[in-house]
mmCIF file of C-alpha atoms in Angstrom:
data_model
loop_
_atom_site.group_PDB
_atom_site.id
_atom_site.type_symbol
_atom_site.label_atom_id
_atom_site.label_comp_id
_atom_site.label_asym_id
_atom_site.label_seq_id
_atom_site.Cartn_x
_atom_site.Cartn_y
_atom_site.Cartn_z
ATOM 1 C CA UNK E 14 10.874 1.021 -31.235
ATOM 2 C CA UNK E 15 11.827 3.641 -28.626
ATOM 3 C CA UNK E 16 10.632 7.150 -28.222
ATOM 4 C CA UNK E 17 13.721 9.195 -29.488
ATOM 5 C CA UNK E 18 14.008 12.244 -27.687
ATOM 6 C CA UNK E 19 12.563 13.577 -24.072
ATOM 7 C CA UNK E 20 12.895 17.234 -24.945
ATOM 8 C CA UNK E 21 14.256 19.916 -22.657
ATOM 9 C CA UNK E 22 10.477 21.107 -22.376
ATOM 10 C CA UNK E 23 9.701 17.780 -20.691
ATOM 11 C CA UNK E 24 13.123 17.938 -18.634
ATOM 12 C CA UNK E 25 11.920 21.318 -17.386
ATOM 13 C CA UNK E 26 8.475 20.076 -16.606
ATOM 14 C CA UNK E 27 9.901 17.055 -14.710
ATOM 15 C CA UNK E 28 11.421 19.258 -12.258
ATOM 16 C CA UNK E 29 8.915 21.772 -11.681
ATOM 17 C CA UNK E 30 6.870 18.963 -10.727
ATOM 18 C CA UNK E 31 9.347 17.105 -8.080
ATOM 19 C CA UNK E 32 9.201 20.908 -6.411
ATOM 20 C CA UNK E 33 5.215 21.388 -6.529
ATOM 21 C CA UNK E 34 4.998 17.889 -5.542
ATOM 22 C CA UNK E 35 7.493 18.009 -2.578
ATOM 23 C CA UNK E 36 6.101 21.582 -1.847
ATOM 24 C CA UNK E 37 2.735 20.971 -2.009
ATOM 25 C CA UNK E 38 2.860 17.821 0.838
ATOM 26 C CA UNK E 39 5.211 20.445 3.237
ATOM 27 C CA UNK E 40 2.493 23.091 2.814
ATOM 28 C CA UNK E 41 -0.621 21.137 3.342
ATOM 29 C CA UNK E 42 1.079 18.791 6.373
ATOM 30 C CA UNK E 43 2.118 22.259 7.756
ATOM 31 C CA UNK E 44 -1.153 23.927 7.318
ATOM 32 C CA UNK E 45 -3.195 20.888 9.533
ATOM 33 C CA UNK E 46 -0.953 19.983 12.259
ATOM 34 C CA UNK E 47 0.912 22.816 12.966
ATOM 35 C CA UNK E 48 -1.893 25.450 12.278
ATOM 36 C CA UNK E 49 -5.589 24.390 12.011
ATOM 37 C CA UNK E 50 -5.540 21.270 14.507
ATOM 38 C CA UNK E 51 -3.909 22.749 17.036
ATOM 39 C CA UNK E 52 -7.064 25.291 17.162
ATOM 40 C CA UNK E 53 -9.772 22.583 16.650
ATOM 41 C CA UNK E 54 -11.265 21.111 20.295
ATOM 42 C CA UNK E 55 -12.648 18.203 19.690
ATOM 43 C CA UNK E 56 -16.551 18.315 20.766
ATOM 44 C CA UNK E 57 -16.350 21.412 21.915
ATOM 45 C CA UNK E 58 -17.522 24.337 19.162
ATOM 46 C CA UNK E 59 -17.533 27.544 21.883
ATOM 47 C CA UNK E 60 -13.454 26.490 22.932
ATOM 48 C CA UNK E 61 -12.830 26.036 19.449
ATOM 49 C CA UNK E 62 -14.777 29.418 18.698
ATOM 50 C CA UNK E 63 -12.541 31.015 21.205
ATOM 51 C CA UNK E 64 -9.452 29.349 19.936
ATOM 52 C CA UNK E 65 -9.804 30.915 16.568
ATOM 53 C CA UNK E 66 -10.947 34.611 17.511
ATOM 54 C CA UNK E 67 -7.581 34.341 20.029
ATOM 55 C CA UNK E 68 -5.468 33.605 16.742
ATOM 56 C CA UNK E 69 -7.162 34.815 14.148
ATOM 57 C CA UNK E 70 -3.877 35.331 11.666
ATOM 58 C CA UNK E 71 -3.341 31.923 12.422
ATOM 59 C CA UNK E 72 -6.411 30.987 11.027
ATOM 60 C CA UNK E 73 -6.185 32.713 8.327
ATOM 61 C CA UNK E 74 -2.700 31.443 7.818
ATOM 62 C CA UNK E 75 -4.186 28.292 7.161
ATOM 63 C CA UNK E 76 -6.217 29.232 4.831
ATOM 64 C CA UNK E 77 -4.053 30.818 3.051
ATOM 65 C CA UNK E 78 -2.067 27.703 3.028
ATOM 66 C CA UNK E 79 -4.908 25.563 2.016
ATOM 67 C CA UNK E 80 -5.261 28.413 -0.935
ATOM 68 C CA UNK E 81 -1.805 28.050 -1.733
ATOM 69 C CA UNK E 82 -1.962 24.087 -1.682
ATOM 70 C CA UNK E 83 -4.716 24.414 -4.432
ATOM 71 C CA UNK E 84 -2.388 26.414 -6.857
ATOM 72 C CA UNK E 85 0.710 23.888 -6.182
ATOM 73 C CA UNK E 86 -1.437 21.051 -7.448
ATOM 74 C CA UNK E 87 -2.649 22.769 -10.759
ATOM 75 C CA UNK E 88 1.328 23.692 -11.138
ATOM 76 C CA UNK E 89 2.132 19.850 -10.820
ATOM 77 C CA UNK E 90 -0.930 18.529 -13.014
ATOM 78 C CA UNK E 91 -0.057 21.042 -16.034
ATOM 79 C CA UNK E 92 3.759 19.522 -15.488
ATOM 80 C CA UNK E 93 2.736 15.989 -15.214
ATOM 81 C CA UNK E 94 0.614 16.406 -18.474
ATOM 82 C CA UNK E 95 3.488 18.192 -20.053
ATOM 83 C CA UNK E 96 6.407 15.273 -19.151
ATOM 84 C CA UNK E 97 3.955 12.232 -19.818
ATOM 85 C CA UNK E 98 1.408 13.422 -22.895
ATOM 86 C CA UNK E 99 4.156 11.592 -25.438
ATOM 87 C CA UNK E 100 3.692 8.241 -23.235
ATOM 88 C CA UNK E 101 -0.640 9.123 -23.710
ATOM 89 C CA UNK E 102 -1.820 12.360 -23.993
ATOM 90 C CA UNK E 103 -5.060 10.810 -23.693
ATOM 91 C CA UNK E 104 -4.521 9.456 -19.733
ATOM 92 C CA UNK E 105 -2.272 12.803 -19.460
ATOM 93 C CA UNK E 106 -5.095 14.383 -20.093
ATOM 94 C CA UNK E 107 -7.553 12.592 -18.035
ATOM 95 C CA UNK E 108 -5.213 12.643 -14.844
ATOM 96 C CA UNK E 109 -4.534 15.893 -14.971
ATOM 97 C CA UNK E 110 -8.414 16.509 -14.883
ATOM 98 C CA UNK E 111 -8.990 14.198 -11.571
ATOM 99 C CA UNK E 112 -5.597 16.623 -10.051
ATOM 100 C CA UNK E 113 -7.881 19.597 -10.712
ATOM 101 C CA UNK E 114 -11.373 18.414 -9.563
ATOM 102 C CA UNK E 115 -9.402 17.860 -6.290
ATOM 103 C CA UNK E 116 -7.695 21.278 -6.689
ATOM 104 C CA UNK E 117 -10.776 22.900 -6.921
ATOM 105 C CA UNK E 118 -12.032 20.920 -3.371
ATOM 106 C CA UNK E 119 -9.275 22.605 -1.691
ATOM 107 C CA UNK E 120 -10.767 25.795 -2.889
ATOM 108 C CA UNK E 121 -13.614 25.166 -1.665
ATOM 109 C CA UNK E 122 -12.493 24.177 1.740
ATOM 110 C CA UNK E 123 -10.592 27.533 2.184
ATOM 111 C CA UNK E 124 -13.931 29.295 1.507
ATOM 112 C CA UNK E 125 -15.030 27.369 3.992
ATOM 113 C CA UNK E 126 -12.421 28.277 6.576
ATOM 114 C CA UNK E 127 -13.448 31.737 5.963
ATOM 115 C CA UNK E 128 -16.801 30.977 6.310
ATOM 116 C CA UNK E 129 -16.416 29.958 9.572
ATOM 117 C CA UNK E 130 -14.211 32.872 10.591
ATOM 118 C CA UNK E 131 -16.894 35.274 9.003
ATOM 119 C CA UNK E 132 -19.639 33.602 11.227
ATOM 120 C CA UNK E 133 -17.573 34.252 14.513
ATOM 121 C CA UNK E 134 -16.763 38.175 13.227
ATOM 122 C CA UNK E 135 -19.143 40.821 14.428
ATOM 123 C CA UNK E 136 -20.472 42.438 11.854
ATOM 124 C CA UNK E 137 -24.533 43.578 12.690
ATOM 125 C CA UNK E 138 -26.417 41.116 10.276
ATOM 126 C CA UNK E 139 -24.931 38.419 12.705
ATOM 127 C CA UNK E 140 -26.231 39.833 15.789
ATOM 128 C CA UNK E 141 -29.838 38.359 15.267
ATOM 129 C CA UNK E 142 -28.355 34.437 16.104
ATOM 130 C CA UNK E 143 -27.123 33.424 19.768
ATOM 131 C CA UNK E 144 -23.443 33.507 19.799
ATOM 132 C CA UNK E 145 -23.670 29.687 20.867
ATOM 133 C CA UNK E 146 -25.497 28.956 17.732
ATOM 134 C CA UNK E 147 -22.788 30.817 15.629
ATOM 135 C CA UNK E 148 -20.160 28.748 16.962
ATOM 136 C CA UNK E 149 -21.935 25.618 15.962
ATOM 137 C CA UNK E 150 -22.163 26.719 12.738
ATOM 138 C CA UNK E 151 -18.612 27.847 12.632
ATOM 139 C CA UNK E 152 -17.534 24.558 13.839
ATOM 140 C CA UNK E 153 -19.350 22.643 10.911
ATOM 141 C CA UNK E 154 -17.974 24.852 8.566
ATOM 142 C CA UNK E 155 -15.031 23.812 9.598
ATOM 143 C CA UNK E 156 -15.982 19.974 9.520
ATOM 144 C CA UNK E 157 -16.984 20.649 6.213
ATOM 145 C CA UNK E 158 -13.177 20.862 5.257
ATOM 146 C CA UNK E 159 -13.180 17.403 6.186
ATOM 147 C CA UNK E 160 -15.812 15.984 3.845
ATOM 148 C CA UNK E 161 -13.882 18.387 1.259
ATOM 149 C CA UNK E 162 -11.046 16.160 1.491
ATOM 150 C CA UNK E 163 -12.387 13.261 1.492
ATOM 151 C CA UNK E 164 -14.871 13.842 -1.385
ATOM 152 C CA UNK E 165 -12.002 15.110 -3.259
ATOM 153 C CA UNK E 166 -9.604 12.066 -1.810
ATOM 154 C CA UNK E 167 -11.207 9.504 -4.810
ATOM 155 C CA UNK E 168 -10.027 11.912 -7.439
ATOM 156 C CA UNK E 169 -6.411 12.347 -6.019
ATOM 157 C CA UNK E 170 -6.601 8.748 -6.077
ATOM 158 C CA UNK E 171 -7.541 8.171 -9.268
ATOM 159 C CA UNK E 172 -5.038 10.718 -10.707
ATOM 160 C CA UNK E 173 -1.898 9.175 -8.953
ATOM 161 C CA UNK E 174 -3.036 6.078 -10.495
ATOM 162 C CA UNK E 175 -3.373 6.974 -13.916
ATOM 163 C CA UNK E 176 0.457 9.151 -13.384
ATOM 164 C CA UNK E 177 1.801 5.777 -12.405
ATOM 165 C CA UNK E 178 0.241 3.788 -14.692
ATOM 166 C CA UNK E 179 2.138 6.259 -17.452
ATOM 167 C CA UNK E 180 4.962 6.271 -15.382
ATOM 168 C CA UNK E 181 5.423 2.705 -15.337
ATOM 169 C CA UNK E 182 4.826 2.030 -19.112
ATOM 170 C CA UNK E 183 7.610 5.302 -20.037
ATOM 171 C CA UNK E 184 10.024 4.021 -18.393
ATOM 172 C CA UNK E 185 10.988 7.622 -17.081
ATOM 173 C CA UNK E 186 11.139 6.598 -13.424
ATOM 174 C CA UNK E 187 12.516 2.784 -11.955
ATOM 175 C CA UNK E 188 9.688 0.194 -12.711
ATOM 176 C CA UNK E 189 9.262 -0.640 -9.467
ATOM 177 C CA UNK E 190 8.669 2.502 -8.189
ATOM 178 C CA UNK E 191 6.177 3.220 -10.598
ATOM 179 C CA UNK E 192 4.210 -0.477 -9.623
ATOM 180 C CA UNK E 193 4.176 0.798 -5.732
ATOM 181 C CA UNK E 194 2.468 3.815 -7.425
ATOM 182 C CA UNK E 195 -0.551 2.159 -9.145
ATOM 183 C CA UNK E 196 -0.478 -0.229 -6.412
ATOM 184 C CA UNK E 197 -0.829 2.380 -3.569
ATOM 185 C CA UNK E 198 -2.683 4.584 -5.711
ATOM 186 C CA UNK E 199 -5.652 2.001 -6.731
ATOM 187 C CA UNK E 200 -5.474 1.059 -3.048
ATOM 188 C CA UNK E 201 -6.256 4.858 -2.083
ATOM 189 C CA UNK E 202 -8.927 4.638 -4.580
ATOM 190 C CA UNK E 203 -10.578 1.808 -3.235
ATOM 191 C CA UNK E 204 -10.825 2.982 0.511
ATOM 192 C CA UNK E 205 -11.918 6.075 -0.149
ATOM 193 C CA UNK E 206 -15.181 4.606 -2.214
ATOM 194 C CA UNK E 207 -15.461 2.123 0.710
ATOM 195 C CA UNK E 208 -15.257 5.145 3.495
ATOM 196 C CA UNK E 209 -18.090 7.306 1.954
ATOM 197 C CA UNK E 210 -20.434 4.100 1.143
ATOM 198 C CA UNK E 211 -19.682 2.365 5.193
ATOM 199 C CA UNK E 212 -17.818 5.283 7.409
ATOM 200 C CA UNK E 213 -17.071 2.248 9.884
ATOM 201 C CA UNK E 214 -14.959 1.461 7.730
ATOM 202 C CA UNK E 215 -12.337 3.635 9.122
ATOM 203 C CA UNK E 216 -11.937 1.689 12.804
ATOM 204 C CA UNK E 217 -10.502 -1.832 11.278
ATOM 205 C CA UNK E 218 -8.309 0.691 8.724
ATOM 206 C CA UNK E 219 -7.384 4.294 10.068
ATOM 207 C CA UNK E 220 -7.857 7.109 7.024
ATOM 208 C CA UNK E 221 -4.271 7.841 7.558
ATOM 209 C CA UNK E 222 -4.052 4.618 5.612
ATOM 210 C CA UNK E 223 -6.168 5.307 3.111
ATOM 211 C CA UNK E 224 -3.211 7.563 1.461
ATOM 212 C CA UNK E 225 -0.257 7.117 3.264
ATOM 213 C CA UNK E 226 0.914 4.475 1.123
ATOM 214 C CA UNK E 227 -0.103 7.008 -1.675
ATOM 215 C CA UNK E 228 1.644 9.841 -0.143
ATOM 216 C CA UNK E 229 4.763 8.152 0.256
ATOM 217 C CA UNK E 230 5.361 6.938 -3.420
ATOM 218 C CA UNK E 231 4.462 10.572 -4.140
ATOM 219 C CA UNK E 232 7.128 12.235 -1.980
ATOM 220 C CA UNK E 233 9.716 9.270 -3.664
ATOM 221 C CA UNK E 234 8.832 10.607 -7.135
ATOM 222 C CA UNK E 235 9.110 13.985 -5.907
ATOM 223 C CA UNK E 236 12.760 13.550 -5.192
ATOM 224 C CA UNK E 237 13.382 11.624 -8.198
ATOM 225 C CA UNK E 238 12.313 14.159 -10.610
ATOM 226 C CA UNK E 239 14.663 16.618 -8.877
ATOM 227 C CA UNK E 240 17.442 14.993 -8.395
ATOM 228 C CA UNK E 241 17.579 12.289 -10.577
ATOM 229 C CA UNK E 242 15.558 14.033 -13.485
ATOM 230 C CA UNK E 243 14.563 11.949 -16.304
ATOM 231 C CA UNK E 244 16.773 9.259 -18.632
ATOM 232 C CA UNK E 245 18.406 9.404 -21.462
ATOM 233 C CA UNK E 246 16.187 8.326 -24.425
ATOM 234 C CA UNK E 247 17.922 5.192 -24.771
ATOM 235 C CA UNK E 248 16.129 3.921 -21.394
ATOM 236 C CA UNK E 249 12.674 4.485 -22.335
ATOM 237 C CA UNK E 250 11.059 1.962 -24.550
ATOM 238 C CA UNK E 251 7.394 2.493 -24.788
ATOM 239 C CA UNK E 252 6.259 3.514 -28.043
ATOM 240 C CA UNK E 253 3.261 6.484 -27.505
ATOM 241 C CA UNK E 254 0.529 6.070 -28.537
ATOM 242 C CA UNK E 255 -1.561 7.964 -30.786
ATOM 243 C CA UNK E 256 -4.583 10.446 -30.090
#
């Protein structure tokens, strides 16, 4: 038995989520290492204090961005539920709940962002602390957008999975592609668990590994759902299953 139709509603979907998906990585690559990073000196809070008060939009800028990242992944997890809740709108459901406990973690990193900024500002309250201590502060605010990410990283993880797992059994994308996904997805999973528990554990394997692999079958899919779209009917043979 095959699943008759793919309605235009899940056509629609497919492509609004190759564009949040594709514009989602741009605007969250381009928010770290062209904005944020470039600001950041490494063990060194009062140059990194200065850094930001001498660019201040920029700052904010990435903040912004990191705001804007947030409501690109809630875009692509209400998609993704709507193209693959007739494969299981159970897992639908329960991926596009991981996508939005890590949407959420963005939000709370861009409050931290302006956290920071609002510790460096000069308004009287703040005049009690040394400016030295102020910076330090600032400066783990700032590191807390790390531990955000990386908190937050398990739940990406576990949501590509569960997309790839439904990708894989629809049919809607090639199999293989959708293998690489669980594959590199339950990978992303596993390292993250592992980095939290033993944070050695990122000198024998960098954290740019940890979702690279991810990232990449993400940005394929991406393209796929806008330019390739989904199949005919005919090519999908899994038969949903009932909720």
């Amino acid at each position: 038995m095959t699943i008759s139709t793919i309605d235009k509603s899940q056509r629609t979907a497919a492509k609004v989520a190759g564009f949040a998906l594709l514009f989602s990585m741009v605007i969250v690559v381009f928010a770290n290492y062209a904005l944020l990073n470039p600001l950041l000196v490494r063990g060194n809070a009062v140059e990194t204090a200065r850094n930001i008060l001498a660019h201040e939009t920029q700052f904010r800028v990435a903040a912004t961005c990191f705001l804007t990242y947030s409501l690109s992944v809630i875009v692509l997890l209400a998609a993704l539920y709507v193209v693959l809740k007739p494969v299981n709108r159970g897992l639908a459901l329960v991926g596009a709940l991981f996508r939005l406990v890590f949407a959420l973690l963005w939000l709370l990193s861009t409050l931290n962002l302006l956290g920071a900024l609002r510790l460096l500002g000069s308004a009287p309250y703040l005049q009690v602390f040394e400016p030295d201590r102020l910076q330090t502060l600032a400066r783990v605010y700032i590191a807390a957008t790390f531990d955000d990410y990386y908190v937050g990283l398990p739940f990406f993880g576990l949501a590509s999975t569960v997309c790839a797992w439904l990708w894989l059994k629809s049919n809607y994308i090639p199999r293989w592609l959708a293998l690489f996904g669980v594959i590199s997805s339950a990978f992303c999973v596993f390292c993250a668990f592992v980095y939290l528990i033993f944070p050695g554990f990122a000198k024998p394997v960098n954290p740019y590994w940890f979702d690279s692999p991810m990232a990449l079958f993400e940005m394929v899919v991406s393209f796929w759902l806008l330019f390739k779209g989904l199949p005919q009917a005919k090519t999908a043979d899994y038969v949903p299953a009932r909720s």
